[in-house]
Coordinates of C-alpha atoms and ligand atoms in Angstrom, one line a residue:
Chain A
X1 CA 114.1 149.0 145.5
X2 CA 111.8 147.2 148.0
X3 CA 111.5 147.9 151.8
X4 CA 110.5 144.7 153.7
X5 CA 110.3 147.0 157.1
X6 CA 107.9 146.2 159.4
X7 CA 105.9 149.0 160.6
X8 CA 104.1 149.6 163.4
X9 CA 100.4 149.6 162.9
X10 CA 99.9 153.6 164.2
X11 CA 102.4 154.4 161.6
X12 CA 100.5 152.7 158.8
X13 CA 97.2 153.9 159.6
X14 CA 99.0 157.8 159.7
X15 CA 100.8 156.8 156.5
X16 CA 97.6 155.6 154.8
X17 CA 95.6 159.1 156.0
X18 CA 98.5 160.9 154.7
X19 CA 98.1 159.3 151.6
X20 CA 95.1 160.3 150.8
X21 CA 93.5 163.7 149.9
X22 CA 91.5 165.4 152.4
X23 CA 90.3 163.5 155.7
X24 CA 89.1 160.4 156.4
X25 CA 85.9 160.6 158.7
X26 CA 83.4 158.0 160.1
X27 CA 80.2 158.8 158.7
X28 CA 78.3 155.5 158.5
X29 CA 78.0 153.5 162.2
X30 CA 77.8 149.9 161.6
X31 CA 73.9 149.6 162.5
X32 CA 73.2 152.1 159.9
X33 CA 74.9 149.8 157.5
X34 CA 73.4 146.8 158.4
X35 CA 69.9 149.0 158.0
X36 CA 70.7 150.1 154.6
X37 CA 71.8 147.1 152.7
X38 CA 69.6 144.8 155.2
X39 CA 66.4 147.3 154.3
X40 CA 67.5 147.5 150.7
X41 CA 67.4 143.8 150.0
X42 CA 63.9 142.9 151.7
X43 CA 62.7 146.0 150.3
X44 CA 63.0 145.2 146.7
X45 CA 62.2 141.8 147.5
X46 CA 58.9 143.2 148.8
X47 CA 58.2 145.3 146.0
X48 CA 59.3 142.7 143.2
X49 CA 56.5 140.2 145.0
X50 CA 54.5 142.7 145.6
X51 CA 54.2 143.8 141.9
X52 CA 54.2 139.8 141.0
X53 CA 51.1 139.8 143.1
X54 CA 49.4 142.8 141.3
X55 CA 49.5 141.5 138.3
X56 CA 51.3 138.0 138.0
X57 CA 53.7 137.7 134.9
X58 CA 52.2 134.6 133.7
X59 CA 55.6 133.6 131.8
X60 CA 57.5 133.3 135.3
X61 CA 54.7 130.6 136.1
X62 CA 56.1 131.3 139.8
X63 CA 54.3 129.4 142.7
X64 CA 52.0 132.1 143.9
X65 CA 51.5 131.2 147.6
X66 CA 55.4 131.3 147.7
X67 CA 55.2 134.8 146.4
X68 CA 52.8 136.0 149.1
X69 CA 55.0 134.1 151.7
X70 CA 57.9 135.8 150.5
X71 CA 56.1 139.1 150.3
X72 CA 55.4 138.7 154.1
X73 CA 58.3 137.4 155.1
X74 CA 60.7 139.6 153.8
X75 CA 57.9 142.7 154.9
X76 CA 58.6 141.8 158.4
X77 CA 62.1 141.5 157.4
X78 CA 62.1 145.2 156.5
X79 CA 60.1 145.9 159.3
X80 CA 62.7 144.7 161.6
X81 CA 65.7 146.3 159.8
X82 CA 63.9 149.7 160.1
X83 CA 63.1 149.2 163.9
X84 CA 67.1 148.5 164.2
X85 CA 67.7 152.1 162.4
X86 CA 65.1 153.4 164.9
X87 CA 66.7 152.3 168.0
X88 CA 69.8 153.5 166.5
X89 CA 69.0 157.0 165.8
X90 CA 67.5 157.0 169.4
X91 CA 70.3 156.2 171.0
X92 CA 72.5 158.2 169.6
X93 CA 70.5 160.9 169.3
X94 CA 70.9 161.2 165.7
X95 CA 68.6 163.5 163.4
X96 CA 70.5 163.2 160.5
X97 CA 67.1 162.1 158.8
X98 CA 65.3 164.3 160.2
X99 CA 64.5 167.3 157.4
X100 CA 64.5 170.9 159.3
X101 CA 63.6 174.0 158.0
X102 CA 66.7 175.4 157.7
X103 CA 67.6 172.2 155.2
X104 CA 64.8 172.7 152.9
X105 CA 65.8 176.7 153.0
X106 CA 68.6 175.4 150.4
X107 CA 66.1 172.9 148.3
X108 CA 65.8 175.9 145.7
X109 CA 69.4 176.1 145.3
X110 CA 69.8 172.5 145.0
X111 CA 67.3 172.0 142.5
X112 CA 69.2 174.5 140.6
X113 CA 72.2 172.7 140.9
X114 CA 70.6 169.3 139.8
X115 CA 69.4 171.3 136.3
X116 CA 73.1 172.7 136.1
X117 CA 72.2 176.4 136.9
X118 CA 74.5 176.6 139.5
X119 CA 78.1 174.5 139.6
X120 CA 78.3 173.2 143.2
X121 CA 75.7 172.2 145.4
X122 CA 74.5 174.2 148.7
X123 CA 76.2 173.5 151.8
X124 CA 74.1 171.1 153.9
X125 CA 74.4 168.6 156.8
X126 CA 75.0 165.3 156.9
X127 CA 72.3 164.9 154.0
X128 CA 70.9 167.4 151.6
X129 CA 67.4 168.8 151.5
X130 CA 66.6 166.6 148.3
X131 CA 67.9 163.1 150.0
X132 CA 66.0 164.2 153.2
X133 CA 63.2 164.5 151.6
X134 CA 63.4 161.2 149.8
X135 CA 64.4 159.3 152.6
X136 CA 62.0 161.0 154.8
X137 CA 58.9 160.5 152.3
X138 CA 60.0 156.5 152.1
X139 CA 60.2 156.2 155.8
X140 CA 56.3 158.0 156.0
X141 CA 55.2 155.7 153.0
X142 CA 57.1 152.9 154.2
X143 CA 55.1 152.5 157.2
X144 CA 51.8 153.4 155.9
X145 CA 52.1 150.5 153.4
X146 CA 53.2 148.3 156.0
X147 CA 50.5 149.2 157.7
X148 CA 48.0 148.4 155.4
X149 CA 49.9 145.4 154.4
X150 CA 49.3 144.4 158.1
X151 CA 45.5 145.1 157.9
X152 CA 44.8 143.0 154.8
X153 CA 46.7 140.5 156.3
X154 CA 44.8 140.2 159.3
X155 CA 41.6 140.3 157.1
X156 CA 39.4 142.8 159.4
X157 CA 40.4 140.5 162.6
X158 CA 42.2 143.3 163.5
X159 CA 42.5 146.9 162.6
X160 CA 39.0 147.0 161.2
X161 CA 38.8 150.9 161.6
X162 CA 41.5 150.9 158.8
X163 CA 39.4 149.2 156.5
X164 CA 36.2 151.7 157.2
X165 CA 38.8 154.7 157.3
X166 CA 40.2 154.0 153.8
X167 CA 37.2 152.6 152.3
X168 CA 37.9 148.9 151.8
X169 CA 39.9 146.5 150.3
X170 CA 40.3 147.8 146.7
X171 CA 41.3 151.0 148.0
X172 CA 43.8 149.4 150.4
X173 CA 45.6 147.8 147.5
X174 CA 45.4 150.3 145.0
X175 CA 47.2 152.7 147.7
X176 CA 49.9 150.4 148.1
X177 CA 50.3 149.9 144.0
X178 CA 50.4 153.7 144.1
X179 CA 53.0 153.7 147.0
X180 CA 55.2 151.2 145.3
X181 CA 55.4 153.1 141.9
X182 CA 56.6 156.2 144.1
X183 CA 59.3 153.5 145.3
X184 CA 60.4 152.2 142.0
X185 CA 60.2 156.3 140.6
X186 CA 62.5 157.2 143.3
X187 CA 64.9 154.4 144.2
X188 CA 66.7 154.7 140.8
X189 CA 67.2 158.3 141.1
X190 CA 68.8 157.5 144.5
X191 CA 71.2 155.1 142.9
X192 CA 71.8 157.2 140.1
X193 CA 72.7 160.4 142.2
X194 CA 74.6 158.0 144.4
X195 CA 76.9 156.8 142.2
X196 CA 77.9 160.1 140.5
X197 CA 77.8 162.8 143.0
X198 CA 80.2 161.6 145.9
X199 CA 81.3 158.2 145.4
X200 CA 83.1 158.0 148.8
X201 CA 80.1 158.4 150.5
X202 CA 79.0 155.0 148.6
X203 CA 82.0 153.5 150.3
X204 CA 81.0 154.8 153.4
X205 CA 77.7 152.6 153.2
X206 CA 80.2 149.8 152.7
X207 CA 83.2 150.4 155.4
X208 CA 81.7 153.2 157.3
X209 CA 84.6 155.9 156.3
X210 CA 84.2 158.6 154.0
X211 CA 86.6 161.0 152.5
X212 CA 85.9 164.8 153.1
X213 CA 87.9 166.5 150.4
X214 CA 90.2 169.2 151.5
X215 CA 89.1 172.6 151.4
X216 CA 91.2 173.5 148.5
X217 CA 90.6 170.7 146.8
X218 CA 87.0 171.6 146.1
Chain B
X1 CA 12.6 124.7 168.1
X2 CA 15.7 124.7 166.0
X3 CA 18.5 125.6 167.7
X4 CA 20.8 128.5 166.4
X5 CA 23.6 126.2 166.1
X6 CA 21.6 124.1 163.8
X7 CA 20.6 127.0 162.2
X8 CA 23.4 128.1 160.9
X9 CA 24.8 124.3 160.0
X10 CA 21.6 124.7 157.6
X11 CA 22.9 127.7 156.4
X12 CA 26.0 125.9 155.3
X13 CA 24.6 122.8 154.6
X14 CA 21.6 124.3 152.4
X15 CA 24.5 126.4 150.7
X16 CA 26.3 123.3 149.7
X17 CA 23.5 121.2 148.3
X18 CA 21.4 123.7 147.5
X19 CA 18.1 123.0 149.1
X20 CA 18.5 125.5 152.1
X21 CA 14.5 126.3 152.1
X22 CA 13.6 122.8 151.8
X23 CA 15.9 122.0 154.8
X24 CA 14.7 125.1 156.8
X25 CA 11.3 125.5 156.2
X26 CA 9.6 122.4 157.5
X27 CA 10.8 123.0 161.0
X28 CA 10.2 126.7 160.7
X29 CA 6.9 126.6 159.8
X30 CA 6.0 123.9 162.7
X31 CA 7.6 126.4 164.7
X32 CA 5.1 129.5 163.5
X33 CA 2.0 126.9 163.7
X34 CA 3.1 125.8 167.3
X35 CA 3.3 129.8 168.3
X36 CA 6.8 129.3 169.0
X37 CA 7.6 132.4 166.6
X38 CA 5.6 135.2 165.4
X39 CA 5.5 135.9 161.9
X40 CA 7.6 138.6 160.8
X41 CA 5.5 141.7 159.7
X42 CA 7.7 142.9 156.6
X43 CA 7.2 146.4 154.8
X44 CA 9.8 146.7 152.0
X45 CA 10.6 150.0 150.3
X46 CA 11.9 150.3 146.9
X47 CA 14.0 153.5 146.5
X48 CA 16.5 154.5 143.9
X49 CA 16.3 150.5 142.2
X50 CA 16.3 148.4 139.6
X51 CA 14.3 146.0 141.5
X52 CA 16.6 143.3 140.6
X53 CA 16.9 142.2 144.3
X54 CA 13.2 141.3 144.4
X55 CA 13.7 139.3 141.4
X56 CA 16.3 137.8 142.9
X57 CA 14.1 137.0 145.8
X58 CA 12.1 135.5 143.6
X59 CA 14.2 133.4 142.9
X60 CA 13.7 131.0 145.7
X61 CA 12.8 128.0 144.2
X62 CA 11.6 125.5 147.1
X63 CA 9.3 125.8 148.1
X64 CA 8.0 128.7 146.7
X65 CA 8.6 132.0 147.3
X66 CA 4.8 132.3 147.9
X67 CA 4.6 129.6 150.8
X68 CA 7.5 131.8 152.6
X69 CA 5.3 135.0 152.1
X70 CA 2.1 133.7 153.4
X71 CA 3.4 130.7 156.0
X72 CA 6.7 132.1 157.6
X73 CA 6.7 135.9 157.1
X74 CA 3.6 138.4 157.1
X75 CA 5.0 140.5 154.0
X76 CA 2.6 143.3 154.1
X77 CA 3.8 146.0 151.7
X78 CA 6.1 145.7 148.6
X79 CA 5.6 147.0 145.2
X80 CA 6.4 144.0 143.2
X81 CA 4.5 141.2 145.3
X82 CA 1.6 142.9 146.4
X83 CA -1.7 143.0 144.7
X84 CA -3.8 145.7 146.1
X85 CA -2.9 149.5 144.8
X86 CA -3.0 153.1 145.6
X87 CA -4.4 154.2 149.1
X88 CA -5.5 150.3 149.5
X89 CA -1.9 149.8 149.7
X90 CA -0.8 152.6 151.2
X91 CA -3.1 152.3 154.1
X92 CA -1.1 148.9 155.4
X93 CA 2.1 150.6 155.2
X94 CA 0.3 153.1 157.7
X95 CA -1.1 150.8 159.7
X96 CA 2.0 148.6 159.8
X97 CA 4.2 151.9 160.6
X98 CA 1.2 153.4 163.5
X99 CA 0.4 149.9 165.0
X100 CA 3.6 147.4 165.0
X101 CA 6.3 150.2 165.8
X102 CA 9.2 148.4 166.9
X103 CA 8.2 145.0 165.5
X104 CA 8.0 145.4 162.0
X105 CA 11.3 144.8 159.6
X106 CA 11.9 147.6 157.3
X107 CA 13.8 146.4 153.9
X108 CA 15.0 148.8 152.0
X109 CA 16.1 148.5 148.0
X110 CA 17.6 150.8 146.2
X111 CA 19.9 153.8 147.0
X112 CA 19.3 156.5 149.1
X113 CA 19.0 159.7 146.3
X114 CA 20.0 163.1 148.5
X115 CA 20.5 165.3 145.2
X116 CA 18.1 168.4 146.1
X117 CA 16.4 167.2 149.1
X118 CA 15.6 163.7 147.4
X119 CA 13.2 164.7 145.2
X120 CA 14.4 162.7 142.2
X121 CA 12.9 159.9 144.2
X122 CA 9.6 159.8 145.2
X123 CA 8.1 156.7 146.6
X124 CA 4.7 157.8 148.0
X125 CA 1.6 160.4 147.7
X126 CA 0.6 161.6 150.8
X127 CA -2.3 163.9 151.6
X128 CA -1.4 165.4 148.4
X129 CA 2.2 165.7 148.8
X130 CA 4.7 163.5 147.4
X131 CA 7.0 161.6 149.7
X132 CA 10.6 161.3 149.1
X133 CA 12.5 157.8 149.5
X134 CA 14.8 159.6 151.5
X135 CA 12.2 160.6 154.2
X136 CA 10.0 157.9 154.0
X137 CA 13.2 155.2 154.4
X138 CA 13.8 157.6 157.6
X139 CA 10.5 157.7 159.2
X140 CA 9.7 154.3 158.8
X141 CA 13.2 153.3 159.6
X142 CA 13.7 155.0 163.2
X143 CA 10.6 152.6 164.4
X144 CA 11.6 149.8 162.9
X145 CA 12.6 146.9 164.8
X146 CA 15.5 146.1 162.5
X147 CA 16.3 148.0 159.4
X148 CA 17.7 145.6 156.7
X149 CA 19.2 147.1 153.6
X150 CA 19.1 144.7 150.6
X151 CA 21.3 145.0 147.4
X152 CA 24.1 146.8 146.8
X153 CA 22.2 150.2 146.1
X154 CA 20.7 150.2 149.5
X155 CA 23.9 148.7 151.3
X156 CA 26.6 151.1 149.9
X157 CA 24.7 153.0 146.8
X158 CA 26.1 150.7 144.3
X159 CA 25.9 151.5 140.2
X160 CA 23.1 154.6 141.4
X161 CA 26.1 155.9 143.0
X162 CA 28.8 155.2 140.7
X163 CA 30.6 158.1 139.2
X164 CA 30.2 160.9 139.1
X165 CA 27.1 160.2 141.1
X166 CA 25.1 163.0 139.8
X167 CA 22.1 162.3 142.4
X168 CA 24.2 162.2 145.3
X169 CA 23.2 158.8 146.5
X170 CA 24.3 156.6 149.1
X171 CA 23.6 153.6 151.6
X172 CA 20.9 153.3 154.0
X173 CA 23.4 153.7 156.7
X174 CA 24.5 157.0 156.1
X175 CA 21.0 158.5 156.3
X176 CA 20.1 156.5 159.2
X177 CA 23.3 157.0 161.5
X178 CA 20.8 156.3 164.6
X179 CA 20.3 152.6 163.4
X180 CA 22.4 149.8 163.2
X181 CA 21.5 148.7 159.4
X182 CA 21.7 145.4 158.4
X183 CA 23.7 145.3 155.3
X184 CA 22.8 142.5 152.8
X185 CA 24.7 143.5 149.9
X186 CA 25.3 142.2 146.1
X187 CA 24.3 143.1 143.3
X188 CA 21.8 141.5 143.5
X189 CA 21.5 139.9 146.7
X190 CA 21.4 136.2 146.7
X191 CA 17.9 135.3 147.6
X192 CA 19.3 133.0 150.4
X193 CA 21.1 136.0 151.7
X194 CA 18.3 138.1 152.1
X195 CA 15.9 135.0 153.3
X196 CA 18.6 133.8 155.8
X197 CA 19.0 137.0 157.3
X198 CA 15.4 137.6 157.9
X199 CA 14.9 133.8 159.3
X200 CA 17.6 134.7 161.6
X201 CA 16.1 137.9 162.2
X202 CA 13.0 136.3 163.1
X203 CA 14.3 133.3 165.0
X204 CA 17.1 134.6 167.2
X205 CA 17.4 138.3 166.5
X206 CA 20.4 140.0 165.1
X207 CA 23.0 138.0 163.5
X208 CA 26.6 138.7 164.0
X209 CA 27.9 141.8 161.7
X210 CA 31.3 142.0 160.2
X211 CA 33.1 145.2 159.3
X212 CA 30.8 146.6 156.9
X213 CA 27.6 145.7 158.4
X214 CA 27.0 142.3 157.0
X215 CA 25.6 139.0 158.4
X216 CA 28.7 136.9 158.7
X217 CA 27.1 133.6 158.4
X218 CA 27.3 134.9 154.4
X219 CA 29.8 137.3 154.2
X220 CA 32.4 136.3 156.7
X221 CA 35.2 134.5 153.8
X222 CA 36.4 135.9 151.0
X223 CA 35.4 134.2 147.6
X224 CA 39.0 133.4 146.8
X225 CA 39.7 131.5 150.2
X226 CA 36.8 128.8 149.2
X227 CA 37.4 129.2 145.2
X228 CA 37.2 125.7 143.6
X229 CA 40.4 127.3 141.5
X230 CA 42.5 128.3 144.5
X231 CA 45.1 125.9 143.7
X232 CA 45.5 127.2 140.4
X233 CA 46.1 130.7 142.2
X234 CA 48.7 129.1 144.6
X235 CA 50.6 127.3 141.8
X236 CA 50.4 130.5 139.7
X237 CA 48.3 128.9 136.9
X238 CA 46.2 132.1 135.5
X239 CA 44.0 132.2 132.7
X240 CA 45.1 134.8 130.1
X241 CA 41.8 135.0 128.9
X242 CA 38.5 134.9 130.2
X243 CA 36.4 131.8 129.5
X244 CA 39.8 129.5 129.9
X245 CA 39.5 127.2 133.3
X246 CA 42.1 128.4 135.1
X247 CA 42.5 130.9 138.0
X248 CA 41.0 133.9 136.6
X249 CA 42.9 136.8 138.7
X250 CA 45.0 137.9 135.8
X251 CA 41.9 138.8 133.7
X252 CA 40.1 141.0 136.8
X253 CA 38.8 138.3 139.2
X254 CA 38.0 140.3 142.5
X255 CA 37.9 137.4 144.3
X256 CA 40.7 138.1 147.0
X257 CA 38.9 141.5 147.8
X258 CA 35.4 140.3 148.3
X259 CA 33.5 138.7 151.0
X260 CA 30.6 136.5 149.9
X261 CA 29.6 132.7 149.8
X262 CA 29.1 132.3 146.1
X263 CA 31.9 129.7 145.8
X264 CA 29.7 127.0 147.9
X265 CA 26.5 128.5 147.6
X266 CA 26.3 129.5 143.6
X267 CA 23.6 130.7 141.9
X268 CA 19.9 130.2 140.1
X269 CA 19.2 127.4 142.5
X270 CA 22.8 126.3 143.0
X271 CA 23.6 125.9 139.0
X272 CA 26.1 127.6 138.5
X273 CA 28.4 131.1 139.3
X274 CA 30.6 133.3 137.3
X275 CA 34.1 131.6 138.3
X276 CA 32.3 128.4 137.5
X277 CA 31.5 129.8 133.7
X278 CA 35.1 131.0 133.7
X279 CA 34.3 134.6 133.9
X280 CA 35.7 136.9 136.8
X281 CA 34.1 137.9 140.3
X282 CA 33.3 141.2 139.9
X283 CA 33.0 142.1 143.8
X284 CA 29.5 143.2 143.4
X285 CA 29.5 142.7 147.5
X286 CA 31.7 145.3 148.5
X287 CA 31.8 148.7 149.4
X288 CA 33.0 150.6 146.4
X289 CA 31.3 148.6 143.8
X290 CA 30.8 149.0 141.1
X291 CA 33.7 152.2 140.7
X292 CA 36.4 150.3 142.6
X293 CA 35.7 146.8 141.1
X294 CA 35.8 148.2 137.2
X295 CA 37.2 147.9 134.8
X296 CA 35.7 144.3 135.8
X297 CA 38.5 142.7 133.4
X298 CA 41.5 144.5 135.3
X299 CA 42.9 144.3 138.4
X300 CA 42.6 148.0 139.9
X301 CA 40.1 150.5 139.9
X302 CA 40.9 153.5 136.9
X303 CA 42.0 156.4 138.8
X304 CA 39.5 159.5 137.7
X305 CA 40.5 162.9 136.7
X306 CA 38.8 166.1 137.0
X307 CA 36.8 166.5 133.5
X308 CA 35.3 163.0 133.8
X309 CA 38.6 161.2 132.0
X310 CA 39.8 157.8 133.7
X311 CA 43.1 156.8 133.4
X312 CA 44.1 153.1 134.0
X313 CA 46.2 152.7 137.1
X314 CA 48.8 150.1 135.5
X315 CA 49.0 152.9 132.7
X316 CA 49.6 155.5 135.4
X317 CA 52.5 153.2 137.0
X318 CA 54.2 152.7 133.1
X319 CA 54.2 156.3 132.8
X320 CA 55.6 157.5 135.8
X321 CA 58.4 155.0 135.6
X322 CA 59.0 155.9 131.8
X323 CA 59.2 159.6 132.7
X324 CA 61.6 158.8 135.5
X325 CA 63.9 156.7 133.2
X326 CA 63.8 159.4 130.4
X327 CA 64.8 162.3 133.3
X328 CA 67.7 159.7 134.5
X329 CA 68.8 159.4 131.2
X330 CA 68.5 163.0 130.1
X331 CA 70.5 164.0 133.4
X332 CA 73.2 161.5 132.9
X333 CA 73.5 162.5 129.0
X334 CA 73.9 166.3 130.2
X335 CA 76.0 165.4 133.2
X336 CA 78.4 163.8 130.7
X337 CA 78.3 166.5 128.7
X338 CA 79.0 169.1 131.1
X339 CA 81.7 167.0 132.5
X340 CA 79.7 166.7 136.0
X341 CA 80.0 163.3 136.4
X342 CA 83.9 163.1 135.5
X343 CA 84.7 165.7 137.9
X344 CA 82.8 164.2 140.7
X345 CA 84.5 160.8 140.5
X346 CA 87.9 162.4 140.6
X347 CA 86.9 164.7 143.1
X348 CA 85.8 162.0 145.2
X349 CA 88.0 159.0 144.4
X350 CA 91.7 159.9 143.4
X351 CA 94.6 159.4 145.7
X352 CA 97.2 161.9 146.4
X353 CA 99.9 162.0 144.1
X354 CA 103.0 162.4 146.4
X355 CA 104.3 159.4 147.8
X356 CA 104.8 159.3 151.6
X357 CA 108.4 159.1 152.6
X358 CA 109.4 157.0 156.1
X359 CA 112.6 157.8 157.9
X360 CA 113.9 155.8 160.5
X361 CA 113.5 157.1 164.0
X362 CA 115.1 154.5 166.2
X363 CA 116.3 151.2 165.6
X364 CA 115.4 148.2 168.0
X365 CA 117.8 145.4 169.0
X366 CA 116.1 142.5 169.5
X367 CA 118.2 140.4 172.1
X368 CA 117.4 136.1 172.7
X369 CA 119.2 133.8 175.3
X370 CA 121.6 131.7 173.7
X371 CA 121.0 128.0 173.4
X372 CA 123.4 126.4 176.0
Ligands
HEM401 C1 56.9 149.2 151.6 C2 56.4 148.4 151.8 C3 55.4 147.3 151.2 C4 55.1 147.4 149.4 C5 55.7 148.6 148.5 C6 54.1 146.7 149.4 C7 53.6 146.5 148.2 C8 52.7 145.8 147.9 C9 51.8 145.5 146.5 C10 52.1 146.0 145.3 C11 50.5 144.2 146.8 C12 49.8 144.1 145.3 C13 48.6 144.4 145.7 C14 48.0 144.9 144.3 O1 48.3 145.8 143.9 O2 47.1 144.2 144.3 C15 51.2 144.0 148.0 C16 50.0 143.0 148.2 C17 50.4 142.4 149.5 N1 50.7 142.8 150.4 FE1 52.1 144.4 150.4 N2 53.5 146.1 150.4 C18 54.6 146.1 151.4 C19 54.7 145.8 152.6 C20 53.7 144.8 153.3 C21 53.6 144.1 154.8 C22 54.8 144.4 155.7 C23 52.8 143.2 154.5 C24 52.6 142.1 155.6 C25 53.0 142.0 156.8 C26 52.3 143.1 153.2 C27 51.3 142.3 153.0 C28 50.8 142.5 152.1 C29 49.4 141.0 151.5 C30 49.0 140.2 152.7 C31 49.5 141.5 150.1 C32 48.2 140.7 149.4 C33 46.9 141.4 149.2 C34 46.1 140.3 149.1 O3 45.8 140.1 147.9 O4 45.5 140.0 150.8 N3 53.1 144.4 152.6 N4 51.9 144.6 148.4
SF4_402 S1 39.6 132.9 140.4 FE1 39.2 134.8 141.3 S2 38.5 133.8 143.3 FE2 39.3 131.8 142.3 S3 41.4 132.0 143.3 FE3 41.5 132.9 140.9 S4 41.5 135.0 141.9 FE4 40.4 133.6 143.8
SF4_403 S1 30.7 136.0 142.6 FE1 31.3 138.1 143.2 S2 30.4 139.0 141.4 FE2 29.3 137.3 141.4 S3 27.8 137.5 143.2 FE3 29.6 136.5 144.1 S4 30.2 138.3 144.9 FE4 29.1 138.9 143.5

């Protein structure tokens, strides 16, 4: 039997909620989502073009000045998205991305979980200690890489002290390359774990809402 | 006399046409003859060096090097060029030091060898005692009008300071922090760079220096920015082997990270230069050469590990990525085997089984006016 009853909106919402195990909570505000996807796309372009600048793949036969331009433009984009996230964190007084001693104390247990020595991960704030370490290292290394990028972009017009400090152009590019390798090694881990650990948190990065399982369902 | 502007123009014009000295020496000789500029008293100390920069300097063709040595400069002490020897020669150096303080120019060729108090490099014999290069350069340097380091060894340590640097060698600036050293780098330094810098010192004083103390008029721009193969680079057309005529970036060209004017000045009297004969620039003017520039055929330097092995940067990158993929694949397999992935997906995605029921709580009637 089909109902064609028109239900009022609040009721529909209530219904939907009742339909789901656990509770629906908002976990990712709109600016966080904008930052995440904007930054992810820009950074991937930055990294791929960076690798191309490092060692051009002849078979691609890309126009190289355009590769450099893309690297720079998306470099600026990703810095812009990061700036949005920083502003957002300041406005909301959000410290969910800053690792604290309390978080790191759980790190051994978390590793035990990842190595199948425990059946469930230890309790955590919004992000667990592993996530915090990766995100925070990304934050720092991104800033460092961008800073070095700007230094080479200005070719010694500005930031001369950075040239001297780091010991020349080769070391600068080398450092950026190593940072790129770090990104390339950790991004797949990030994607893998977000797909397999808690898929509703991935959903939250799209819709903003996440389903917290009810306690008896764990 | 030639204005500084005209001089700078000649530096570029002479580079393009390959006749820098032909252009520069007549007005200069006139100025010297008219007493407008004093002849430059120059002393050269060779420390840890292969004397390559002297040989390079000797490559000045027109007018001959000896013209310059006798007419324009007062070349007082230089192992390779001087005819006197022993005490007689050393006397000249002593005299210059004592009687012309703040007047002479000290040229240093070769790296400063620091290990064991510098005793692996003796440059003089004084009152029955061996004098180290370190000591003599410091002594002369403190009283010189200008200190000019020529060649990569004297400027930044060069091959002598290459990994693992057993003699603890370094550039002149590091052992003479009190003075600003003018770095004319290169392995070897181009004769025009050396002589051009000296002439600038004689005529107009210290030239404008760039971030690593090199005169901007020769080291102001990267090789890459003026390279005739730049259009290949911009279009992404690369040589895959040394010897091909395209851009040599893929085979390790260090042009993008190297500051010098070789593309316009070229070498051996403007005859050719590395990229002109299809081999990559090896970055011989940059601090960190040769370690940071080698292997010359790849783009990034190898990474030294304790124990003396060096590993290629690209190999390390690939290794790290390989390990990551193995680790993730292993984890996926174990998770699937243990059922963790399945459990997690069910736990976090499945909706409740029961269907919620709706019950009628109130009926609304809608009333509308009848059309009359
Ligand atoms: C996380 C951020 C970034 C990463 C991972 C990255 C990565 C790279 C890599 C791998 C290279 C090639 C280096 C080599 O091996 O030769 C490169 C080159 C370069 N990057 Fe970036 N980059 C980043 C951000 C930026 C930014 C923000 C800028 C400037 C606004 C920038 C400017 C440049 C320039 C100018 C080069 C070419 C170097 C040269 O030849 O002059 N980069 N980058
Ligand atoms: S050959 Fe070297 S200097 Fe010339 S464009 Fe290619 S990379 Fe640049
Ligand atoms: S082309 Fe490069 S390696 Fe050759 S002399 Fe010039 S700077 Fe040095």
